[in-house]
PDB file of C-alpha atoms in Angstrom:
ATOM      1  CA  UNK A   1      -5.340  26.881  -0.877  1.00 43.00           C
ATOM      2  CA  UNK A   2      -4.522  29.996   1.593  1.00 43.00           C
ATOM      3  CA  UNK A   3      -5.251  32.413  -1.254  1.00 40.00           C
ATOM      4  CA  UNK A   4      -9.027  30.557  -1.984  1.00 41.00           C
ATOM      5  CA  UNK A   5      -9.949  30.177   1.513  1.00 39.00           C
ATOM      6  CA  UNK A   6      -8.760  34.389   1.738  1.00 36.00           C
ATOM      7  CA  UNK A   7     -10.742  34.882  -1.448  1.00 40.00           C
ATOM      8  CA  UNK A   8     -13.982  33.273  -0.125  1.00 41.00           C
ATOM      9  CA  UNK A   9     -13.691  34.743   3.300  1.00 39.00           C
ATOM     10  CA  UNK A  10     -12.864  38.428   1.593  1.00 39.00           C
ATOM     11  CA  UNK A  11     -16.143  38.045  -0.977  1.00 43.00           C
ATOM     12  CA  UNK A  12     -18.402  36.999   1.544  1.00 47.00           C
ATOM     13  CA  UNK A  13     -17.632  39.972   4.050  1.00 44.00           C
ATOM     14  CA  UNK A  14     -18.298  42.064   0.909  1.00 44.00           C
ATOM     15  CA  UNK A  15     -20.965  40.901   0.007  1.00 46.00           C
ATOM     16  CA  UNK A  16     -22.738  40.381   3.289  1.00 48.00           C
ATOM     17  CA  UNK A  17     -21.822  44.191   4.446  1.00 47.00           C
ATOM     18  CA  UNK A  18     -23.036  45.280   0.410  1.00 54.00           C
ATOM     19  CA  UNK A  19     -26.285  43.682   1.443  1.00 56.00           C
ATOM     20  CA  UNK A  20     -25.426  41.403  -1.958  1.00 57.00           C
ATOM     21  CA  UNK A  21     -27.617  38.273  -1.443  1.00 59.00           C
ATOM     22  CA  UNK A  22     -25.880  34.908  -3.299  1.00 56.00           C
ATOM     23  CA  UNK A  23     -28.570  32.375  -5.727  1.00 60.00           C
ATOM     24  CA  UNK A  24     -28.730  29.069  -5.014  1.00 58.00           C
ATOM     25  CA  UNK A  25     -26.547  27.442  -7.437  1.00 65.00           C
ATOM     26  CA  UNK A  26     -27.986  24.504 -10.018  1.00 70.00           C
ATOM     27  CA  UNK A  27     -25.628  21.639 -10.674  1.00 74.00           C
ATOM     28  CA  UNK A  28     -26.181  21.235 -14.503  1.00 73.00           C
ATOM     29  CA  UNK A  29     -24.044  18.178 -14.711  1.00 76.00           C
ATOM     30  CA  UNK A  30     -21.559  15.904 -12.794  1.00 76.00           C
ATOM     31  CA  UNK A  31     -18.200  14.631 -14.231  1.00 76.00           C
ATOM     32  CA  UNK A  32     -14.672  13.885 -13.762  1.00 75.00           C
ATOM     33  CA  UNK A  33     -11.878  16.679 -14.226  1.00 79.00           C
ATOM     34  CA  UNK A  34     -13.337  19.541 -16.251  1.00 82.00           C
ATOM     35  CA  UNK A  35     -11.135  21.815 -17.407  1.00 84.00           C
ATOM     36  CA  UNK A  36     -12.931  24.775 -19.137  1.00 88.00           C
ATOM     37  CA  UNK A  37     -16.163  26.044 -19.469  1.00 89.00           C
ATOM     38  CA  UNK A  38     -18.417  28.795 -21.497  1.00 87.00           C
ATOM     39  CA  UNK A  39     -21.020  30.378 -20.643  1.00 90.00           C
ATOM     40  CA  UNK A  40     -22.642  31.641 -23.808  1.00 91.00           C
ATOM     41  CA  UNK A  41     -26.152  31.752 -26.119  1.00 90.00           C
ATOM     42  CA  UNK A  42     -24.461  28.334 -28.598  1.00 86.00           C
ATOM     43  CA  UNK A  43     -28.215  27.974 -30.078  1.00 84.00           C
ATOM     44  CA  UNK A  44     -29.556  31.723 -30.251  1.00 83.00           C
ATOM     45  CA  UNK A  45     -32.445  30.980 -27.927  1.00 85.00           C
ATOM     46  CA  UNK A  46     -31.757  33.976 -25.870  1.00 89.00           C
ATOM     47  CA  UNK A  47     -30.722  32.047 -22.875  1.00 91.00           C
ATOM     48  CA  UNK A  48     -27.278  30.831 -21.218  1.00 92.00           C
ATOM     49  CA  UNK A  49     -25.866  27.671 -22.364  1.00 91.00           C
ATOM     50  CA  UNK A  50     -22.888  26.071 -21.385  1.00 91.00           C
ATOM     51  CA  UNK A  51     -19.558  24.960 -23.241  1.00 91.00           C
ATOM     52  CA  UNK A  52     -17.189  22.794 -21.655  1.00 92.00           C
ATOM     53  CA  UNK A  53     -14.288  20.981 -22.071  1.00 91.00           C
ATOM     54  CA  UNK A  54     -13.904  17.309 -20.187  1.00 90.00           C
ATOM     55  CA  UNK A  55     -10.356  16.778 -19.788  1.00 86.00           C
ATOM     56  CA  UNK A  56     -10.267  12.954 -18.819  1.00 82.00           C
ATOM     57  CA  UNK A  57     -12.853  12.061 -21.351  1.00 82.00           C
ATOM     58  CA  UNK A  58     -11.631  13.901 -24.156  1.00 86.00           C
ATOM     59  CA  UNK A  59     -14.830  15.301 -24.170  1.00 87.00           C
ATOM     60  CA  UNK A  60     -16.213  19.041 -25.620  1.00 90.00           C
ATOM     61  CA  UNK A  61     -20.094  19.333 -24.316  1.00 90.00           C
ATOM     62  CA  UNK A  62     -22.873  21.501 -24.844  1.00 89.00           C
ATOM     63  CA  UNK A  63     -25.136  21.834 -21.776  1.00 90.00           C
ATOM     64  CA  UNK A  64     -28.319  23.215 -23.694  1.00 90.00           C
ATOM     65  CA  UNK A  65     -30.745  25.460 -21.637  1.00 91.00           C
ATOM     66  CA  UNK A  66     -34.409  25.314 -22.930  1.00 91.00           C
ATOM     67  CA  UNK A  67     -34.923  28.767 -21.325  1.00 90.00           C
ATOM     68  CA  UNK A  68     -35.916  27.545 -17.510  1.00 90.00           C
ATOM     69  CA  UNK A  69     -33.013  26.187 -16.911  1.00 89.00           C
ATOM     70  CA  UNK A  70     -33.138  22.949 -17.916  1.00 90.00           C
ATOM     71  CA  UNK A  71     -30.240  21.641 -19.374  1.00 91.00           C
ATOM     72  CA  UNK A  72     -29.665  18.536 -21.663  1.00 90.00           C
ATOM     73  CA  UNK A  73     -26.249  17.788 -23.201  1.00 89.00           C
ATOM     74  CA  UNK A  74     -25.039  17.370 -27.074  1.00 87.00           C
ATOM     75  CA  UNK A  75     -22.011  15.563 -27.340  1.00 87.00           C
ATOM     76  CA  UNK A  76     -19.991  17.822 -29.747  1.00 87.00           C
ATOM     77  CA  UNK A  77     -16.807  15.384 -29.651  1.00 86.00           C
ATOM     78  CA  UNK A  78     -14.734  13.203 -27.928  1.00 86.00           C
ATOM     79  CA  UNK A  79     -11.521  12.612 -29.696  1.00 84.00           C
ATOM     80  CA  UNK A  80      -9.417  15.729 -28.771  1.00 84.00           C
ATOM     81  CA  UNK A  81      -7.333  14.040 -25.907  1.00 87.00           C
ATOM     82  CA  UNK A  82      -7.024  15.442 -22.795  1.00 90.00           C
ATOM     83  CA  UNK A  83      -8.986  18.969 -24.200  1.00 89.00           C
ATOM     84  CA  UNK A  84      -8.315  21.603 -22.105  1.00 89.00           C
ATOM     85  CA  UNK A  85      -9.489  24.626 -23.414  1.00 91.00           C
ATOM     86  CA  UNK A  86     -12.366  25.622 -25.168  1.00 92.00           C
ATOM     87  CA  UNK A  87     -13.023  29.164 -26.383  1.00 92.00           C
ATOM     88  CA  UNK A  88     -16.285  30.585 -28.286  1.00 92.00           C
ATOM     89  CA  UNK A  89     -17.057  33.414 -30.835  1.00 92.00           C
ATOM     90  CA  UNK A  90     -18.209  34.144 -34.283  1.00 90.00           C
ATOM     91  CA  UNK A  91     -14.994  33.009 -35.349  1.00 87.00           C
ATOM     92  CA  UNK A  92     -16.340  33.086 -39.499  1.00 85.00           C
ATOM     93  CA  UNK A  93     -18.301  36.346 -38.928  1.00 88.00           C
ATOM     94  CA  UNK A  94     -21.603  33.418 -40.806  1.00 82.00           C
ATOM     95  CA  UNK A  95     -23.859  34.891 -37.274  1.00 83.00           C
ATOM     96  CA  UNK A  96     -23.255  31.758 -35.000  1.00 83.00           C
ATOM     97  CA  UNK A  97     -21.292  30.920 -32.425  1.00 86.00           C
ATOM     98  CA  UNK A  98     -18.018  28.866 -33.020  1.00 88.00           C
ATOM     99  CA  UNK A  99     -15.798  26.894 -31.065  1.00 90.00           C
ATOM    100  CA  UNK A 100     -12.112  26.344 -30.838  1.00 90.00           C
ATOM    101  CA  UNK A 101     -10.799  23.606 -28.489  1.00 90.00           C
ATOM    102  CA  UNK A 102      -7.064  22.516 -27.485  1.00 90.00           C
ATOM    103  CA  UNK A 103      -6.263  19.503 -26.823  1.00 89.00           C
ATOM    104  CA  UNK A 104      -3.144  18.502 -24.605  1.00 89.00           C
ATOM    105  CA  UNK A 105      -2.305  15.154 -26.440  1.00 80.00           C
ATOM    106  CA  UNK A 106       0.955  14.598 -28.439  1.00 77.00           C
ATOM    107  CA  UNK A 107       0.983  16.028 -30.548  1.00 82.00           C
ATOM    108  CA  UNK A 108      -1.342  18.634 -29.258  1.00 84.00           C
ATOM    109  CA  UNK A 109      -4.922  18.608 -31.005  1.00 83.00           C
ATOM    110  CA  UNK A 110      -6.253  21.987 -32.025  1.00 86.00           C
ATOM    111  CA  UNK A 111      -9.806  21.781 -33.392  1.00 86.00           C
ATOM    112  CA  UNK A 112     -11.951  24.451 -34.955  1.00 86.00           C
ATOM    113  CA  UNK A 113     -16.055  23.472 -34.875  1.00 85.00           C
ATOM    114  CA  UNK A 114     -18.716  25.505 -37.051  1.00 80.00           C
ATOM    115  CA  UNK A 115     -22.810  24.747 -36.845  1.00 75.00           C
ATOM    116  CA  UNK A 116     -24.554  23.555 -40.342  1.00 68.00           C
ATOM    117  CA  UNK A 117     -27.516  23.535 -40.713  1.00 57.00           C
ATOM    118  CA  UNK A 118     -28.828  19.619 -41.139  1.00 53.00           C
ATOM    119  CA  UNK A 119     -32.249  20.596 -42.833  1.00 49.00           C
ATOM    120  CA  UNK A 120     -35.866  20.683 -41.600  1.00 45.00           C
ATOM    121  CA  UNK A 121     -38.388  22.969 -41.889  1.00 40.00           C
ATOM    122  CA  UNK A 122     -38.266  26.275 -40.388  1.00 36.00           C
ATOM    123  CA  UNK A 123     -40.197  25.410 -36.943  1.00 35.00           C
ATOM    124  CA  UNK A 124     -37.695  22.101 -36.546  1.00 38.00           C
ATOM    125  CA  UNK A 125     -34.351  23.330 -37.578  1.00 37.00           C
ATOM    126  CA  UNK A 126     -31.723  20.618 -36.960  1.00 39.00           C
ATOM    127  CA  UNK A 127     -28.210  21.351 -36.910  1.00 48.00           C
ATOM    128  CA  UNK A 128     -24.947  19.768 -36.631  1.00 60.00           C
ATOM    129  CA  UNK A 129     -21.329  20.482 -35.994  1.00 61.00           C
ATOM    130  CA  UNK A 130     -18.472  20.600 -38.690  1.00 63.00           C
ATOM    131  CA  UNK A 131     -14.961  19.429 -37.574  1.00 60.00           C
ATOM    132  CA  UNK A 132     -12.787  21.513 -39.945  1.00 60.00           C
ATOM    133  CA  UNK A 133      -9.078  20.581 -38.506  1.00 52.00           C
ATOM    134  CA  UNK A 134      -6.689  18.961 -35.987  1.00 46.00           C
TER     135      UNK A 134
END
């Protein structure tokens, strides 16, 4: 607790005598215990999303920005239990983001997620997420 309150005390007499000013920060979401977190372009729309793992829900969420940060959430699973890490990449070199998550059940849950595609036409693509193993 020492070393936080040192931290927060240290950055802000940096960044007031930098002349740094601080953004007000927008709460995308509200839960219980998350554990990790991504911030990342998931959909390719050239903005920030956000990946996160919920570790008392057993949850892995996609908080989807529509580009003015607006943010609605995609469920991407919620049987890993207790998942506690998530980490994102091209993983399969296919062009899209990937996502790995760990899970700290027993046995321990490791799960590897790829997007498909789901069909539509070009101006409604629809895609989907493909649970490969565990």
């Amino acid at each position: 607790m020492k070393n936080k309150l040192l931290f927060l005390l240290l950055f802000s007499i940096v960044a007031f005598s930098q002349g740094i000013s601080v953004k007000s920060i927008n709460t995308i979401s509200t839960t219980d215990d998350p554990r990790d977190a991504f911030i990342v372009d998931l959909d390719g729309g050239d903005d920030q999303d956000v990946v996160a793992a919920i570790f008392q829900w057993n949850d892995i969420k996609w908080y989807k920005n529509d580009g003015s940060q607006n943010f609605s959430t995609v469920q991407i699973d919620t049987d890993i239990k207790y998942v506690n890490e998530v980490v994102v990449a091209d993983f399969n070199n296919d062009g899209y983001i990937d996502i790995v998550a760990v899970g700290q059940g027993s046995p321990w849950d490791i799960a590897y997620y790829y997007r498909i595609s789901l069909g539509g036409t070009s101006s409604e693509v629809k895609e989907g997420w493909l649970y490969i193993f565990n």
